[in-house]
Amino acid sequence: LMRKFCVYGKGGIGKSTFVSNVAAALAEEGQRVMVMGCDPKADTTRNLMGRRIPTVLDVFRAKGPEGMRLEDVIFQGFNGVICVEAGGPEPGVGCAGRGVMTAAEMLDRLGAYEEMKPDVMIYDVLGDVVCGGFAMPLKNGLAEDVYIVSTCDPMAIYAANNICKGIKRFSRRGKVSLGGIIYNGRSVVDEPGIVEDFASRLGTHVIGRMPMSDIIPRSEIRRQTVLQYAPKSEIAGIFRELARAICMNEERASPTPLSDEELDLMNQEI
Amino acid sequence: LMRKFCVYGKGGIGKSTFVSNVAAALAEEGQRVMVMGCDPKADTTRNLMGRRIPTVLDVFRAKGPEGMRLEDVIFQGFNGVICVEAGGPEPGVGCAGRGVMTAAEMLDRLGAYEEMKPDVMIYDVLGDVVCGGFAMPLKNGLAEDVYIVSTCDPMAIYAANNICKGIKRFSRRGKVSLGGIIYNGRSVVDEPGIVEDFASRLGTHVIGRMPMSDIIPRSEIRRQTVLQYAPKSEIAGIFRELARAICMNEERASPTPLSDEELDLMNQEI
Ligand SMILES: Nc1ncnc2c1ncn2[C@@H]1O[C@H](COP(=O)(O)OP(=O)(O)O)[C@@H](O)[C@H]1O
Ligand SMILES: Nc1ncnc2c1ncn2[C@@H]1O[C@H](COP(=O)(O)OP(=O)(O)O)[C@@H](O)[C@H]1O
Ligand code: SF4
Ligand SMILES: [Mg+2]
Ligand SMILES: [Mg+2]
């Protein structure tokens, strides 16, 4: 049975760092993992591939649906992780969110899921704006579980709360639930307790933490994951633990988002 | 003649800090200023009003277009600045960008611009995603000039570059142009030279700088602008200079956005 999950969060919060390293760690344990970047920035798989890859929407625009072949958009990266980037519309036109669904439908048509038979499917989705477009992966059940990456910055918590409003709206249909929050210690203020308190008020938990680490940018400059660049490092071990925590996680929640007033109060304390 | 400009930038970059203080400074010099928040977060005018105000979209949903009156959505704040918040759709549905245009059209229908007769109209727009939705203010000529707030964080520069791609697409119709970049020194790395170099490669200039200042969060906790909380402070003087620089600015550009590769190279140097 394929396990499918989405990772949401504000731009720059650490989604791709989490996704690419957890994917590499799951693949190391023998799982067949497929990663689809759904951020118009299209750099989710850069460290897995060592370069940027052509996106589904770029190839779709260039060759049309009839001309596209699976090998134009699907690539094998580090540890055999299968890499795909949805891409985005040209800035200024089209709907970034709808682009994600077009890309997912195209992969379906090309038979990607039958052919690749992944055990785990991970979607990395931008969470700055939870509009109808970017909520499509939630609405259409692209993934059963959602994990949200957050720091204790007010903007990150605000974005995480909005994502929970989106999840709550669609969890009624039984399609999607919140698996947990991933705490990233990379912000100026490093207070995991704030995010743990926030998670419990939402009705969920912090499933794991990524500490601030200078190995992350150093591996990124070499376009490698941490697992490739420094496999014996402490931070590589933390990504292996995070991968295991995600696989073992049985907690599912339909979150209870905070009101604007509650958020304002919380931010004053930070 | 009414002067209209948009301020774009990534979430949390300092747009509302800039807009609310520059609006207060322009009003201090006798200009009649109207500010419209176009960020679904709807907190652009919080420090001008001392509280959150009802949004156009919330009132539209509650009363319908026939039941709405101008005084339901337009409020007078500090120094007489006229405050409006567009609001956003419920998270997960609808188009955040289209909500902005619905709100602007509703104000038009209610005769806001004739009745209020602002000298200056400022729109504060979220720039994390430059999709068809959030680019509508550019496409429909809501404002002639765009200013972009940026720090030297790679994500902020990436967002600014995307906004420039949107401006370039619509500047061909002669509707909109880039007035300049506003540098905000609030990031961990405070290197104005990086943003000045970026601005000149785009074909524009840095019109002014907001230094990191602890008076900004302190005034914010009291729900006041800096001009109200500390009118004689150095930072209040800087906002007065920024307001003057915007009014005197004659430079207009159709920007030349950087390619992904150029951005990657630039970020490696940061
Ligand atoms: N825990 C961390 N320690 C150090 N740097 C980090 C950490 N998490 C993320 N980063 C850095 O932050 C930047 C943004 O991370 P990324 O994963 O690309 O964010 P997103 O995918 O959410 O936009 C990257 O340059 C990455 O190197
Ligand atoms: N120059 C600065 N110095 C100190 N704090 C700042 C500065 N600029 C912005 N901030 C703080 O950063 C936060 C985000 O700013 P805001 O103007 O709300 O961003 P945006 O409107 O772009 O989302 C606010 O809490 C504000 O107090
Ligand atoms: S639905 Fe969202 S992503 Fe799509 S155009 Fe609207 S704001 Fe943009
Ligand atoms: Mg990413
Ligand atoms: Mg704002």
Tab-separated table of C-alpha atoms and ligand atoms in Angstrom, chain A residues 12 15-17 39 41 43-44 124, ligand 4:
chain	number	residue	atom	x	y	z
A	12	GLY	CA	11.771	29.432	3.158
A	15	LYS	CA	10.107	22.152	3.703
A	16	SER	CA	12.493	21.053	0.962
A	17	THR	CA	15.334	20.524	3.453
A	39	ASP	CA	6.318	24.874	-5.010
A	41	LYS	CA	10.183	27.640	-7.059
A	43	ASP	CA	13.855	23.383	-6.205
A	44	THR	CA	12.552	20.602	-3.938
A	124	ASP	CA	6.242	19.454	-0.980
C	4	MG	MG	11.266	24.426	-1.082
